[in-house]
Structure formats: structure tokens, C-alpha cells
Amino acid sequence: MDLKFLDAEPTAEERAAVDARLGPPDSAWDGAAERSARDLHVAIGGKKQRDRRHLLLPALQALQGRVGWISEGGFNYVCKRLTVPPAEAWGVATFYMMLSTMPRPRRVLHVCDDIACRARGASDLCDVLRREHSPALHHGFVPGRDDPPQGTKVEISQAHGAWTTAPCLGMCDVAPAALYVDAGAEPVERSLGGMTADRALRLIGGGAVPRDTLENIERADPGKAAASANQADDAPLMPFVGGLGELRLLKRVGVVDPASLESYRMHGGYKALEKAFALGPEGVIRELNEARLVGRGGAAFPTGRKWDMVRAQPEKTRYIICNADESEPGTFKDRVILTADPFAIVEALTIGAYATGARKGYVYIRGEYPLGATRIQYAIDEARRAGLLGSDVMGRNFSFDIEVRRGAGAYICGEETALFESIEGKRGEPRNKPPFPTEKGLFGKPTIVNNVETLANVLPIVLNGGAAAAKIGTPKSTGTRLFCVSGHVGRPGVYEIPMGATLGELIELAGGVAGSGKLQAALLGGAAGGFVQAADMNLRLTHEDTAAVGATLGSGVVVAFDDTVDMKDIVLRIARFFRDESCGQCVPCRVGTMRQYEALSRMLGREPLGSTDQELGLLHELGTAMRDGSICGLGQTAYSAVESAIKRLGLSPT
Amino acid sequence: MEETDVVLLWGSNARNAHPIWFHHLLKGIRNHGTRLYVIDPRRSESAQWADAWLGNHVGSDIALANAMGREIIHAGLCSRDFIANACSGFEEYAKGVEEYTLERGEELTGVPADVIRECAHAYARAEKAMICWTLGITQHHDATEAVFALINLCLLTGHIGKWGSGLNPLRGQNNVQGGGDMGAIPNRLPGFQQITDPAVRERFEKHWGVKLQPNVGWNLTEMLDAMDRGKLTSLFVIGENPAHSDADANHVEHVLAKLDHLVVQEIYMTRTAELAHVVLPTVASWCEATGTVTNSERRVQLCRKAIEPPEGTRDELWIINEIGTRLGKDLGATGPEAMWNELRVLAPHMYEGMTYERLARYDGLQWPCPSADHPGTVFLHDRLWKKGAERGPAAPFNVVHHEGPVEKPDAEYPFTLTTGRHLDAYNTGIQTSGYSSPMTRGETLDISPEDADRIGITSGIRVRVASRRGSVVVPARIDEGLRPGVVFMTLHYPDDAVTNMLTINASDLAAGTAEFKACAVSVEPETSVSPARSALGAMPASA
Amino acid sequence: MSSAHQQLVRLSRPSSKPKAMVEISVDGEAVSVPEGSTILDACKKLGKDIPTLCWHQTLTPANVCRVCMVELEGARTLVPSCSREVEPGMKVKTRNERVDLTRRLVLEMLGSSVDLSISPGTPEMIAEYDARPERFGPDAANVARPVKDDNALYVRDYSKCILCYRCVQACGDDHQNTFAIAVAGRGFDAHISTEFDTPLPNSACVYCGNCIAVCPTGALIARREWQMRGDNTWDESKQTTTDTICPYCGVGCTLTLHVQDGEIVKATSPFGNDVTLGNLCIKGRFGWQHVQNREAD
């Protein structure tokens, strides 16, 4: 392509970071500093070069990880290496919130101020940081249009760190949470729970960061994790996991060593894959159908049918993707499985590939999960070493491998088609459906996308048979389900319960209502879900029962709020979440989420346009247009929780 | 274009020179998966789109094509059935290219043997393939041979006379094709009919009521030569600016000055017009007059008058008719449509079916279009796939050999200067003088980073570029698309520098086109303090 | 859609199978269209007027404005008629309360955040759907920003940008493949930008103006039109158009010259023309001025 670049060169550090990710350049045309004799007469490019576009996000992440931001020189070098037009790459770089196109300190603390952390004091924490340190780094900054945020001078000195607010970091069980990032040759990324202002200031103040300030869940001894408490300030270790009845999905969590294939095998690992080979591809799909397994990501599509549809495609290049872009506020179950039982996902993907004829798999894990990414990558590498991935899996003449891709701060990338775009090196903008991913997915090929929990279900179903799985739960909602319980409960954590158990049972399992002890409301299903109250404790947690009361299981979120919480603040935060996370592609969502936030702000701030009723009418119309007119689920559900709050919590100001 | 599998874009920077044609190529590349090979000494904008760029030495195209031809034969990839059915001279061709092994090809062209091989195989193995070229092939002293070399490849593989295949010389102006079709070349009458054919002449003589001279005329180079020798004393120039656009500009001015009578019909007071005895101010034919033009795909299209021409100008048809009248001959049909209809009568095999009404309705029709119900002809030469009499005359292979440019670099003039175009400018700049292009950078001497380092210059430093014929001073510009030994200029900015003062008038004998693409020059930093514009510094600038 | 010339060309094409016809029902009326057609194509065949903003005849449907939504029986949400391909037996409603509500809200959302004053047809659309953008109050966030005036040929006034993606597609994959501009930022901050918001002359822009040709709101505008609008002399009712052939190369691009008071004021190319699909290069779109610089001689 005839590209034009800005006049800026990469530093040696930036060049090294990009080359480490992409490999050294093939030729001067590919970015090498010197022209060889051959380069003067030959350039290989065209499709081969353009097909490298999918490496754009990893390359930008390499820059971000090395120097803490994306400079013009580094950016140019990435574009040149990958033959990506700079304007397009700019569109990508400015899409993801974990990438910065402005100079930044190497050390940045992303402080979660989302609903679960808010219930546990995140707002106060942010206030202290604002007062004692600096204003939060400003997202959505448009050079040439915006003035830099005040206080930027302090923030961009390298001696200090900076901080920024973040949407839900998936650490609700150890709220308030933060993600600490320190760029460099060996970048440090830590998910930190039990955050306090004091500790935050130590992390981003001047001078070195004491080691113990960073120690956290990495230190966890997996063997003891399940038993550990989570109230400690410095070391909230493995999350609480528990359940009703036999644990099918969580049985190895806290039991196996996540960094040992041997340990995984000792606890039943790779028995399911062997069984799958015995069943044959059709047999595997038959078991899934018999189990009546439906996707656990929110849409509840029958998994066996999805696999069968891909299997039936005439196109032979197929992909299977594990969607680990868990970003629904209040959700953290995928994090638990990926960090504590990563081999299970590798095995399940391998079974999926075997059943559907995919030869390449991806794990797309949200950028805010550094430990999960490390663990799953390690598991993949171990499996490959052991011949469980690669050109001849288990000597079965079956070829399959998996690549890990990390997100970079975009809720929307959990939407499957946005996820494809992201892997392909583009902005995470959802595609219009149809065509559906089973027909045209990643790189335009038939693709299966399964959520982490769905894949975790595959193993016991294949191993023990679909019929056994179908006996658990209710006839319409079979199996067990993982719930992420956080907020004001005694033991926030991930709980596995059979479908059909009640909300009350679940909350009891999690130690009952904590805080003031009086439940004001609970958010069920996530930001795209709805609110329930004390009166709903008998609600059976199934697809059909929740649908009947206009709620949803969504991603298995239960965030409990005691009666001290300002629910207006929570609802506004949800509206802000959608406004901030809208990709901006379609009008109903781009403008609608803004208008919804504005109308709610006015109404809850007791300054309605006209009357409260007028605002309610406006909100309802906005919600209807967003639901009916938006391209994807984000816009379509952006009004759900707001609507539920209006209807059930009586949110009109009095 | 959009459905072909392989394109060899040879000696062309169509991305700049034919931007909208390139759109269609890009649709092929992006939607159909067309593979593109660009053969060009420069890694031009077009070459940057290529699956492989073959950066051959300037003027080594015949050697490259022959090496590809030999490889195709030796790899058993030639289209035997097609050759047997449609071609003549294959044995001689095979013998002729035998010496062009891949290694010899690499030696002569600089392109590594493996890449020549890959390109040859890709072209030969493709189901549908095209060779497209422009002035990088035709502005050489052995241009006709180079075109034969490309035709040979096409015959060898049978990529002709089929949908999505063929040979495609891209035309540089909206009516280059039409000009030739209408007989504005030395050996043809309108409708591309041979002037040497008595039957053809008879038809025209009958219609026009005059006797036609039976001989092939002079081409441009021959005319310049005849002027120099005093054999050609009177010249009528219509819409051409040879004082700037022809090679070896000093020499051209010299011979124009020898003429007894120079008439220039122009819309601008060009350098050539300044030298004329009579200037006939005329209209811009594309917007101030009505008529037809014929594009690169042989599509006859209607130009329509949109605005009134300046006062005092005359329509081109009016001028020619009036000259006829003053010379005592009524030329008959007046007005564009009437003249067009006369052509339809005189060349019915080409144009009979092209009424103005149909041309308007279909956005043009491709010749031949012999009848009112004929859809026009999308591609030519499908007869070569037919059998027996239907096939017509065999398509001949022509054995051609590598010579290289006439003027090779030496110690005194160590660089090869090649010329080409910018996207935002046109020919000698006259028709792009009216707007401010944000991209314009005027004339520069584009040079490889290695050479720039060696001579100690950077972009923006003024350099003197000299050939055996003249010299100009322009700013240097470092271009990574160039390799050591090759420098590049355009012809667009005669106000900055008349590049043609440097070029060599070594012409192809058949076509009369000069070797604009290769001459030997020296490049030195300009030491003189005065802001010399060019060796013609004091001469009046053209419009 | 294909031009008359394309239909001629197709006669020479080998083995192009005619497409199967698909029958659907639109507002109770049956209509058959070739396989691969969109609901919008079917509606057009029936002469139904579906409002569109981001859709353009020469571009891949971006389906982002969501003003062309229709109701499809069995679908959970409304569907974009511009990009949804027909399937046998589809039952579509093009106007009802539900459809109108979404269309009205979309127009109100755009009307409250973007300057639509010179967007052809949009004020009429707003009137037809009784959209009242002012409902969102005087403090509703908008996209107003300073005009970008950084080169001799174009002016970019992104206060008028509805983010229809047309310019990005014309500059990118669909036609020009120059990729000088792209959508940057996210959510309400999403906007059209060069890399690092660099001025056009530093960008990859080649000034073909193919973005201007497809811009539906006048956010991208040629300088001459911008100036004349500023001087209040731009008057389309006084303009004539004449199709001729561009003189700058041998491709044969049809050039539509827009003439006001005897002067060329704009050059475009017909979108239905199979040579150009409405596209031109810098020379064709802006080179014409040379015939009007008469004083200099």
C-alpha cells in the first residue's frame, strides 16, 4: 500500500519493543534500518503484508507496555512494520482505554470506581487521590480539540505515577480494586484488591514502590487459596469459591496447581479429551445437545447447535475462540477459572476444535487480567510441550493450536463480532448480524465463540455424559451455573449452584447480607441486567424464572447493596458506564447513551427539564430507540438497568 | 480488471497517472484477490501495492520479459494448444529467448532470479492475467521491441481474447486513442484504416471528392529531423507544446526556429506558441466544445460544452473548416455530430452503431461497434481462440533482444535519469496551472538516500543536473523508492526547470517516441549563490 | 444497480448465472428481488420512500445511522433495511408507530448534536417525522468544534458531521484506498480524524475529493463552495450541470461540471457511471480552474 507516514522515528527502546513482538524486519521495506542489495530490486508486499494487520493491537500494546504510551515515532514504526495506514491505526489506538496516545508516566494506577467497588468505598478512595495526588488522567482526549487536563504537569513527570478511574476491573470480590501498571523492559502489571488510599499513594507517589505493596494474588498458594480470607488489606488472595452440591466447574479451583500440567492431570485433566476422541466429533456434539447446554455469556444459545453449525460449513478454515473479555460490571468468574484452572480451558478448546474442525483457537482475555493472561499462556505452552497442542495432538493426527490475545480496555469487545474486529486489528465495532459468526466470523471464516464458563461445562459433559448434566437444574435450565456475588455480602466470591436454586439461597451461601445487614437492592445480571429487592429472595435462578420477572441471569452477577448505598449514584454510574463504553458506531447508542446519562443526571439532580414525568417519558423513548435501533447488545440493553431502577426502586426524586 | 487473477503492471505508475483506473485494479486486489506484480525501476506508489515489486534496471524490460518467457517454456507452463492454434514463429521465439536464463536475466535486470521465476510462474499459471503498461515501456528507443516482448509473453500463455485477460496499454490523455483512431498518425486514415491501401483511399476519395496522397507520413521524430534538414518548412501544431514536451528541448527550439511558417492552435500562450508565426486561439475542447474522445478501453465518449469560451477564440472544427474554405475547398459537414456521422459512414466496421444518442445512453461504446444493435466490443482478439478461417491471420511471435538505453551512465555522467509524473500535475503543467494543489512541490531531483549521502546532499539542497545536452538546477529530494544510480524528475514544471533540456532524442524508429525514460546525467550540489531557475533562466515562463 | 454500460459489458462475460429471485412482503405487498438484494432494494422496487443518511449507492452499507430501520416479523429488534439481505418469506413493515419512534429519535439525537443546516433533505426528514431535537434541552452535548481550514482545496467542518462513515469508506476500502482519515476516539467522542489529528497536508490525503462527493451534510466541502456559501452567492437553483470527459488521462472519467453564472463552480462525477462510480482524482475534481483563469493572459 502506498502509505504516508509522519516525520518521526522510533527510539531504540520502541523499536526493540515492537521487534520483540513482531520479530525482526524481513527487509528495509519492512522497517529494517539498512537496505540490502536485494531490497534495491525487490519488495515483497501486497496481501502477505496486509494480512499482518491482525498484529496491530499486540504491537501497540508492546509499545504501551514498554514506554507507557504510544509516541508518534513508535506508532509510525508499527504502521510501517504492519503496512497499516496511520489514520486507521490511530483509530485503533484511540479506541482502547488502556492505550495512551498522550505522554504518560510509566506507572499508572487504574482505580475501579464501578458499582461493586463503589459499594465498598471506591468513591472516597478516588476523592482522596484527587485531593492528595492529582486529577485523574483524562480519557477521550482529542489533541487539537481539548485542553490537557489540569494538573497534567504533575502526572507526566516520570518520578511520579499517575492514576485514572476505571470501569469494573473484575475484582469485585476484593473491592475496592485497582490495576497497577509499570511500563518497562519487563513491565509490571498487578491486579490489586482491598485498595486503600494509603496504598494507592505509595504506588504512585515519588520513589520506588515497596515490593510488598505489589504482592497480592500472585503470591497465592493455590492449595490454600480456597480457605483464605479476603478481608486483609494487603493480600486478598484467591477468591472465595463455593457452591451447593457437587462442584462441577470449580472443583479444581484452589485444588490444582494452575502452573502444573501434572497437577491438572492428577485431578482428572485431559480425561475428557480422551473421551472426546473415543466419542468422535458427532458424539461430542450429541452429548452437548443431550445436556441441553446453553451459552453462559448472556445470550443462552445452545452450544451443541452452534458447534454443529460450524461443523456443517463448507468452508474448511474455522476458528474457535474462548471469550474471556469478561467486562460486565460485577463479573469475575472467568478470572477465577483462568487463573486457578487454566488447563481446563485449553482442554475444552481442544475438544471444541476436534468436534468442529477448527485448527486454530484464540483466547481473547480482557487487558485488565494480567495474571489470567500469564496463566493461560503458560498452560498453552505447557500443553504444546506435552503434545496436547500442535500438529499432532495426542498422536491423533489432529492439529490444533491456541493463541492468546489481550484486550486493551473496551467492554464492547466482549460482543463476539467486536471481538473479531479487535483480533483482526481494528476498532472493536460490532458487525451487523446476519451473517452470524458460525458462517462468517473471524477473518470472515466460520467461528465458534464460547464464554469461559461455557467451555468449563464441556469437560464434565463429555466426561460424564450429557444425560447426567441434563439431570441437574430444571428441565429448561440445565446444569450448574456460576454466580459472582459481591457488594454487601459476607463472603464475596464465585459460587456454583444448580440452576433453580433461589436468590436467597445464593446470598446465604455468600455469607448473607453484610454492611448494614439490610438489603436495599441487588443488581442481577450485570449492568445490562436489572435490580431485584429483598422481596425477590425466592426468585429461582433460571432463564425462565428471571425472564418472567423481566430480569436476566446475564453473566451471573449479583451485586448486593445495603440500605446505606445511594442507589441514584449507582444508577448514574451504570448510565455513565454505557456512555463511556459505547463504541460510537451507531447513532442510537452513541448519542442515546449520552442523552440517557444527561436526562438521568438532570432528573436525579432535581433539575429536570420540565417535569420528572417529562424526563421519564424522554428516558423511555430513548430506551426504546436504543433497544430497537442499536446494532448490538450494548445499546440494546443500555436502558435495562435504568428502566428496572425506575420501575422497581422508584428512582424518581421526591 | 476487477476479475483478473494476476496483473503485471509494467513501466507504469498508474496510481498517480491513472488514479481511477487504479481504483478498478484495487477492487480486483481487495475483492477478487488479484495478485499484482509491478515492474518498474522505482518503487513507485503503484509498486507499493504489489505482491512483488521487480525493480529492474532502467531499460532492461526486454531482458526481463525474455527471461520470463524462457522460464515459462522450460517449466512447461506455456499454453501449447493456444500457440498451436493461433500463433506463428514459436520455434524461433523459443530459440531467441534461450540465452535469457534466469541467471542472465538477473545479470541484465538486477532482479533476483528467484523473483523473476516467481513472477513468470504466477503469470503463466493464472487462469486470467493481464499485462498493463505505460510510458515506462514506450518511452524508450526500443519501445516497439519491448511491446513485442510483452506480447510474446501474452501469446505464450494465451492470456488474450478472453474475459479478464489481455494486454492493456494505458493511455495518458483523454483522446490519445481517439487521435490515432481518427487518423492523426502517419500511416492511417480515420477508423484506423491504412493509407497505403488503395481500396481504403478510394472510399475516402470518393466521399471527399479529392485525391489522397498514398504515402506514409513522418512521425514526430522524423518531422523534427526533416525540419532540421530543411525538408519540412511549414508546421501546424494543434494543442501540443513540443518546445517543452519533446526530448532535448534546446534542439527542438533550434529546429522550430528554422521553420518558414509555424502555426500554433492553442488555448494558452505556450512556449511553442511564443515561437509561432501565427497563433490561432481556440477553445478547451473538453468543456468549451462538443465532440467525442476515445479512452484507453476503446470507449468512444461524448464531451459536451459546459461553458462559453473566452471572447476571440474559435472552435477547433470551425478553424479547420475555415482553413479549408480559405484554401478553396468546402470541407462539408460542420458541427461535431455531422462530422461524427460522416465518420460512421467512412469507417462503418468501427463506428456504424455509435450514434450520438447511443453514446449518450450507454456512457460511451467500445469499438468496433458496427451496427445499431451492437453492444460494442469489451475485449479484442477472441478470434484467436476460434478454429480455421474464423481464426483469421496467426498472431506472430517476434524475437527481440535486450539493448538497454542508448545513453549508459559513465564516469562523467554517472546517473541514469528517468522521468515520470506526479499525481497532481499533468504533462507540461499548463492544464494544472489553475489550481493550488496542497501536494505540489514543484520540480525536484529525486535521488536515493545512498547517493544523497555520497554526494553530501539532503532534501531541499539545490543541485545542478547536467546531461550532454543541457543542465538545470533544482532542489534535491530523497526518495527511498530509488536505488543508487537512478535519479528521477518530471516534465511538469517548466517554470522551475525544463527537464527536457536533459533528455535524449533517441527515438524508436517505428513509433517516433523518444527515450524520455533514460539518459545519463551528473548531479552536483549547486555552488552558485544566485537562485538559478534553470539554464533557460532568463527565458519567459510559459503560461 | 448497474449502469447501462455495465449491462452491455455483462453480455461479454462468461457464465454469469442470473440470480435467483427472492419474494418478500413489504407492508403486505409482495415483491421479488434478486438474491443478495437488501430490504431497501425491495422497498425501492415498490417505490417506497425509506429515509437514509449513511447509506450510499456506491458504498458498502455502514448501517450506522439507523434511520432506515424497518420492522421485520420475528425479529427481536428493528432491522436496518440498507444492509439486511432479503430472505424468502420475510414480512416487513416500513411505517408504524414503532418504526417511526426510532426514526424520530435518531433524527432528534442527530439534530440535537450536529449542525444539519446544509444537509440536503435532512430538514425535510426531520419535519416529516415530527422530530424535535430541542427536547433534549439547551445543554445537550454536541459535536461542535472549530472548522478545520488547513489546505487550499477542502474545508472540514466537523460540527456538521453525523459520523456516517461515508468519507472513511470512500477514502478507504470502497474506493480510494488512501486511508487518510478514519474514525478515532470512542463513544460520543468518536470523530473523523487523521493520525494524531495532523493537518491534511501532513496526512496521506491526495485531495481526490471523493469524501466530499459522498458527504451527506456538508461537513466536507470544497473551498469554492465554502467561500460562495460564506458570501451568500452559492445558489443551486441557478446552476446547470453538463457531463463531459475529464481531460487529464486516458481513463475517460465522466466529469459533471456545475456551472453558475457562466462559471464552473464544482466538478463531480455521476455515481452511476461505471468508469468512476462518482470518483475522480485531484486533477479531475479541481483542475478545471485553469480554463477560467483568464485575466492572467
CSV table of C-alpha atoms in Angstrom, one decimal, chain A residues 125-281:
chain,number,residue,atom,x,y,z
A,125,LEU,CA,-10.7,6.5,47.6
A,126,CYS,CA,-10.8,8.4,44.4
A,127,ASP,CA,-11.6,11.6,46.2
A,128,VAL,CA,-8.5,11.2,48.4
A,129,LEU,CA,-6.3,10.6,45.3
A,130,ARG,CA,-7.7,13.7,43.7
A,131,ARG,CA,-7.0,15.7,46.7
A,132,GLU,CA,-3.6,14.3,47.7
A,133,HIS,CA,-2.2,13.4,44.3
A,134,SER,CA,-3.6,14.8,41.1
A,135,PRO,CA,-6.6,14.8,38.9
A,136,ALA,CA,-7.4,11.5,37.2
A,137,LEU,CA,-5.9,11.1,33.8
A,138,HIS,CA,-8.4,12.1,31.2
A,139,HIS,CA,-9.7,9.6,28.7
A,140,GLY,CA,-11.2,10.6,25.4
A,141,PHE,CA,-8.8,13.4,25.0
A,142,VAL,CA,-8.7,14.8,21.4
A,143,PRO,CA,-5.4,16.6,20.7
A,144,GLY,CA,-6.1,19.9,19.0
A,145,ARG,CA,-9.6,20.0,20.3
A,146,ASP,CA,-9.2,19.6,24.1
A,147,ASP,CA,-7.1,21.4,26.6
A,148,PRO,CA,-4.9,19.0,28.5
A,149,PRO,CA,-6.5,18.2,31.9
A,150,GLN,CA,-5.4,20.5,34.7
A,151,GLY,CA,-2.7,19.1,36.9
A,152,THR,CA,-1.1,17.2,33.9
A,153,LYS,CA,2.3,18.6,34.8
A,154,VAL,CA,2.5,16.5,37.9
A,155,GLU,CA,1.2,13.5,36.2
A,156,ILE,CA,3.6,13.4,33.4
A,157,SER,CA,6.7,13.6,35.5
A,158,GLN,CA,8.3,10.2,35.4
A,159,ALA,CA,9.2,10.3,39.1
A,160,HIS,CA,5.6,10.1,40.0
A,161,GLY,CA,3.0,7.7,38.8
A,162,ALA,CA,-0.5,8.8,37.7
A,163,TRP,CA,-3.9,7.4,38.2
A,164,THR,CA,-7.1,7.1,36.4
A,165,THR,CA,-10.5,5.8,37.2
A,166,ALA,CA,-11.6,2.6,35.5
A,167,PRO,CA,-14.7,0.7,34.8
A,168,CYS,CA,-15.2,-2.6,36.6
A,169,LEU,CA,-11.9,-4.5,36.8
A,170,GLY,CA,-13.4,-7.9,37.5
A,171,MET,CA,-12.1,-7.8,41.1
A,172,CYS,CA,-15.4,-7.2,42.8
A,173,ASP,CA,-14.8,-9.9,45.3
A,174,VAL,CA,-11.8,-8.0,46.7
A,175,ALA,CA,-13.3,-4.5,46.2
A,176,PRO,CA,-12.2,-1.8,46.1
A,177,ALA,CA,-9.8,-2.9,43.4
A,178,ALA,CA,-7.1,-1.4,41.2
A,179,LEU,CA,-4.8,-2.4,38.4
A,180,TYR,CA,-1.2,-1.2,38.7
A,181,VAL,CA,0.8,-0.9,35.5
A,182,ASP,CA,4.5,0.0,35.4
A,183,ALA,CA,5.9,0.1,31.8
A,184,GLY,CA,9.4,-1.0,31.0
A,185,ALA,CA,11.5,-3.8,29.5
A,186,GLU,CA,9.8,-6.1,32.0
A,187,PRO,CA,6.5,-4.4,32.5
A,188,VAL,CA,4.8,-5.0,35.8
A,189,GLU,CA,1.0,-5.4,35.8
A,190,ARG,CA,-0.8,-6.3,39.0
A,191,SER,CA,-4.4,-6.7,39.8
A,192,LEU,CA,-4.8,-5.4,43.4
A,193,GLY,CA,-7.7,-5.9,45.8
A,194,GLY,CA,-8.5,-4.3,49.1
A,195,MET,CA,-7.2,-1.0,47.8
A,196,THR,CA,-6.7,1.8,50.3
A,197,ALA,CA,-5.8,5.4,49.6
A,198,ASP,CA,-2.7,5.0,51.6
A,199,ARG,CA,-1.5,2.1,49.5
A,200,ALA,CA,-2.5,3.8,46.3
A,201,LEU,CA,-0.5,6.8,47.2
A,202,ARG,CA,2.5,4.6,47.9
A,203,LEU,CA,2.1,3.0,44.4
A,204,ILE,CA,2.1,6.3,42.5
A,205,GLY,CA,4.0,8.6,44.8
A,206,GLY,CA,7.6,9.5,44.1
A,207,GLY,CA,10.3,7.0,44.6
A,208,ALA,CA,10.5,3.2,44.5
A,209,VAL,CA,7.5,1.1,45.1
A,210,PRO,CA,8.0,-1.2,48.1
A,211,ARG,CA,7.7,-4.8,46.9
A,212,ASP,CA,5.2,-5.9,49.4
A,213,THR,CA,2.8,-3.2,48.2
A,214,LEU,CA,2.6,-5.1,44.9
A,215,GLU,CA,2.2,-8.5,46.4
A,216,ASN,CA,-1.2,-9.8,46.0
A,217,ILE,CA,-3.0,-12.7,44.4
A,218,GLU,CA,0.2,-13.8,42.7
A,219,ARG,CA,1.5,-14.8,46.0
A,220,ALA,CA,-1.4,-17.1,46.4
A,221,ASP,CA,-0.6,-20.7,47.3
A,222,PRO,CA,-3.2,-22.4,45.2
A,223,GLY,CA,-3.5,-25.2,47.7
A,224,LYS,CA,-4.7,-22.9,50.4
A,225,ALA,CA,-6.5,-20.4,48.3
A,226,ALA,CA,-10.0,-21.6,48.9
A,227,ALA,CA,-9.6,-21.4,52.6
A,228,SER,CA,-8.1,-17.9,52.6
A,229,ALA,CA,-9.9,-14.9,53.8
A,230,ASN,CA,-10.3,-11.8,51.7
A,231,GLN,CA,-10.5,-9.0,54.3
A,232,ALA,CA,-6.8,-8.4,54.6
A,233,ASP,CA,-5.7,-5.1,53.4
A,234,ASP,CA,-2.5,-6.2,51.6
A,235,ALA,CA,-3.1,-9.7,50.5
A,236,PRO,CA,-6.6,-10.6,49.3
A,237,LEU,CA,-5.5,-14.0,48.0
A,238,MET,CA,-7.6,-16.4,46.0
A,239,PRO,CA,-11.3,-15.6,45.9
A,240,PHE,CA,-13.9,-17.4,47.8
A,241,VAL,CA,-15.4,-20.2,45.8
A,242,GLY,CA,-18.1,-22.5,47.0
A,243,GLY,CA,-21.4,-23.9,46.0
A,244,LEU,CA,-24.4,-26.0,46.6
A,245,GLY,CA,-23.9,-29.7,46.0
A,246,GLU,CA,-21.1,-31.2,43.9
A,247,LEU,CA,-18.8,-28.7,42.2
A,248,ARG,CA,-18.6,-29.5,38.5
A,249,LEU,CA,-16.9,-26.3,37.2
A,250,LEU,CA,-15.0,-25.2,40.2
A,251,LYS,CA,-13.8,-28.5,41.6
A,252,ARG,CA,-10.2,-27.9,40.7
A,253,VAL,CA,-10.2,-24.2,41.7
A,254,GLY,CA,-7.9,-23.9,44.7
A,255,VAL,CA,-7.1,-27.5,44.5
A,256,VAL,CA,-4.8,-27.9,41.5
A,257,ASP,CA,-1.6,-26.0,40.9
A,258,PRO,CA,-2.5,-23.8,38.0
A,259,ALA,CA,1.1,-23.8,36.8
A,260,SER,CA,1.4,-27.6,36.6
A,261,LEU,CA,0.1,-29.8,33.9
A,262,GLU,CA,1.0,-32.8,36.0
A,263,SER,CA,-1.2,-31.5,38.8
A,264,TYR,CA,-4.0,-30.9,36.3
A,265,ARG,CA,-3.7,-34.4,35.1
A,266,MET,CA,-3.7,-35.8,38.6
A,267,HIS,CA,-7.0,-34.1,39.1
A,268,GLY,CA,-8.7,-35.6,36.1
A,269,GLY,CA,-7.3,-33.4,33.4
A,270,TYR,CA,-7.3,-34.5,29.8
A,271,LYS,CA,-9.6,-37.4,30.5
A,272,ALA,CA,-12.4,-35.5,28.7
A,273,LEU,CA,-10.3,-35.1,25.6
A,274,GLU,CA,-9.5,-38.8,25.6
A,275,LYS,CA,-13.2,-39.5,25.9
A,276,ALA,CA,-13.9,-37.0,23.1
A,277,PHE,CA,-11.6,-38.9,20.8
A,278,ALA,CA,-13.5,-42.0,21.7
A,279,LEU,CA,-16.9,-40.4,21.0
A,280,GLY,CA,-15.8,-38.8,17.7
A,281,PRO,CA,-16.8,-35.3,16.7
